[in-house]
GROMACS .gro file of C-alpha atoms in nm:
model
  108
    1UNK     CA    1   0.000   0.000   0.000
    2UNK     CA    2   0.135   0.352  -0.127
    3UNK     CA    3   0.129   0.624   0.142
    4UNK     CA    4   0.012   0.953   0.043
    5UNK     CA    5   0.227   1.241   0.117
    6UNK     CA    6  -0.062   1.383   0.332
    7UNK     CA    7  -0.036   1.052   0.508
    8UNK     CA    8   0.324   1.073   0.592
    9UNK     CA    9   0.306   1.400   0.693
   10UNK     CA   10   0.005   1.290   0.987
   11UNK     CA   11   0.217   1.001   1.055
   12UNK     CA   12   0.514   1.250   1.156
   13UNK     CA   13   0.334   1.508   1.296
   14UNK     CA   14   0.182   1.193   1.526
   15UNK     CA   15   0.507   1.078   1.619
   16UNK     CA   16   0.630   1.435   1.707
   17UNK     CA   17   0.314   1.495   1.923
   18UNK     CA   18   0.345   1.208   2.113
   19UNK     CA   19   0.716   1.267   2.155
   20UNK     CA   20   0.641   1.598   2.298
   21UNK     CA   21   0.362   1.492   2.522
   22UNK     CA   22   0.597   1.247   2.680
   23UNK     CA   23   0.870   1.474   2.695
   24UNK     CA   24   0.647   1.750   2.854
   25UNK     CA   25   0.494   1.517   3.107
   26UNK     CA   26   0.867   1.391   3.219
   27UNK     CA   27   0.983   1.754   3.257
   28UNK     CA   28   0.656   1.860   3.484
   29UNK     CA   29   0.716   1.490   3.683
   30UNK     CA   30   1.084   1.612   3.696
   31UNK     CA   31   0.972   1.973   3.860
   32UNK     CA   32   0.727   1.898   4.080
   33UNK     CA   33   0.940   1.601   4.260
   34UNK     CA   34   1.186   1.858   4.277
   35UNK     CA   35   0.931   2.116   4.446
   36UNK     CA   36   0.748   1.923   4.648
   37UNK     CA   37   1.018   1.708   4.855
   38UNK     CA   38   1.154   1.899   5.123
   39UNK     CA   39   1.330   1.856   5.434
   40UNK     CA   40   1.325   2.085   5.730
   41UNK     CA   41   1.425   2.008   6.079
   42UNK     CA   42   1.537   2.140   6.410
   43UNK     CA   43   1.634   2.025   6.734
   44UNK     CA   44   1.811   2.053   7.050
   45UNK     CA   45   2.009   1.818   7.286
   46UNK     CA   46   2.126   1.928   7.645
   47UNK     CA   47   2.413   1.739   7.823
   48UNK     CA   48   2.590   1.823   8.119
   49UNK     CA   49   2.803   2.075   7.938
   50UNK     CA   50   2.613   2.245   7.690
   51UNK     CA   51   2.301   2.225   7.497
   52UNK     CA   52   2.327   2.142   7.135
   53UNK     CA   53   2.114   2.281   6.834
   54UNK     CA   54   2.107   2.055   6.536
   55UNK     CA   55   1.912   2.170   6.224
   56UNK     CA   56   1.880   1.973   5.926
   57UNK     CA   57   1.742   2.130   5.544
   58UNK     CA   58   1.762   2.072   5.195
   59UNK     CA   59   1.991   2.246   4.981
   60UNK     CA   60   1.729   2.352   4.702
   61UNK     CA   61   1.992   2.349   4.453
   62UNK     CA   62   2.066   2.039   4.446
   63UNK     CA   63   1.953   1.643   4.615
   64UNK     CA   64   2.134   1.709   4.940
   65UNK     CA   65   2.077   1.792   5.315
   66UNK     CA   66   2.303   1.992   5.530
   67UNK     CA   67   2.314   1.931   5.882
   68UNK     CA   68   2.427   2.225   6.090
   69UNK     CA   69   2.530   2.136   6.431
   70UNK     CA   70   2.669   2.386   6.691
   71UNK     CA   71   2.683   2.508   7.059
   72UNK     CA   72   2.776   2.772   7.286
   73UNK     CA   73   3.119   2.872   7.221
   74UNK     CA   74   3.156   2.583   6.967
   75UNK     CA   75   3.182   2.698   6.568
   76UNK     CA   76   2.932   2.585   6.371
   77UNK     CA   77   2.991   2.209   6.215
   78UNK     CA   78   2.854   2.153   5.884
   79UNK     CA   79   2.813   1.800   5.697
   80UNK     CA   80   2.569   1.700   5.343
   81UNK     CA   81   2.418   1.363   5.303
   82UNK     CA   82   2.466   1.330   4.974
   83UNK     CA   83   2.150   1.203   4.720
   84UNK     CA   84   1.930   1.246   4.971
   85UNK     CA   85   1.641   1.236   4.701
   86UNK     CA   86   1.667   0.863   4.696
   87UNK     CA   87   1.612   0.788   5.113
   88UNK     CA   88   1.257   0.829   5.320
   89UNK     CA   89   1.236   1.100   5.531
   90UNK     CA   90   1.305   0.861   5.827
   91UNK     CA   91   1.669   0.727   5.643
   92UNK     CA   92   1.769   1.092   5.678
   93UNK     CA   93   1.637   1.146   6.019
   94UNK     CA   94   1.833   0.871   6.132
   95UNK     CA   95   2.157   0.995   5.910
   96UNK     CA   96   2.098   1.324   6.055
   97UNK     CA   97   2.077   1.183   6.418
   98UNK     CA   98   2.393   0.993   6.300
   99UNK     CA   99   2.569   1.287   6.245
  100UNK     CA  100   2.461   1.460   6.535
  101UNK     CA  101   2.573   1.224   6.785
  102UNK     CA  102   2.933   1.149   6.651
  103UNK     CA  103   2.974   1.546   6.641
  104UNK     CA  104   2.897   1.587   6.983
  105UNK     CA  105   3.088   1.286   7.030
  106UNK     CA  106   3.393   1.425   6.942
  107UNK     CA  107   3.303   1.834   7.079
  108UNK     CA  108   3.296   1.641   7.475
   0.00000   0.00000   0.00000
């Protein structure tokens, strides 16, 4: 069967639709995973010598979370989990507490 030239042009304008379409809808997925997943916490922990303030947010930038831990008199101690687009909200918690504790670890 002989195609037309009207019918190759529908073909291709079909295939470049759909390719578009699917392109679009990857690039909106892409944004609004990117918008919507956030990470935002703060704490405190008091021992004997000083009281602690950990707080934990996502660099927008990029997939990471900084975790800021300092103290009175301490400078401020800064460390990234790295990817953190890829763990739960509780993996990061717990990498966050992670970090937390061995920092303090090493301040006492």
């Amino acid at each position: 069967m002989y195609m037309t030239l009207e019918d190759r042009f529908k073909f291709l304008f079909g295939i470049i639709l759909i390719a578009a379409l699917f392109s679009g809808y990857t690039l909106i997925m892409l944004e609004i995973d990117n918008k919507y997943w956030d990470y935002n916490t703060s704490y405190s922990v008091n021992t004997s010598n000083k009281i602690y303030n950990i707080k934990a947010k996502r660099i927008p930038e990029t997939s990471d979370v900084e975790v800021i831990v300092s103290a009175n008199g301490l400078k401020e101690k800064k460390s990234k989990i790295y990817k953190a687009n890829r763990k739960s909200s509780e993996e990061i918690t717990q990498q966050v507490i992670s970090i937390a504790n061995s920092t303090i670890a090493k301040c006492n």
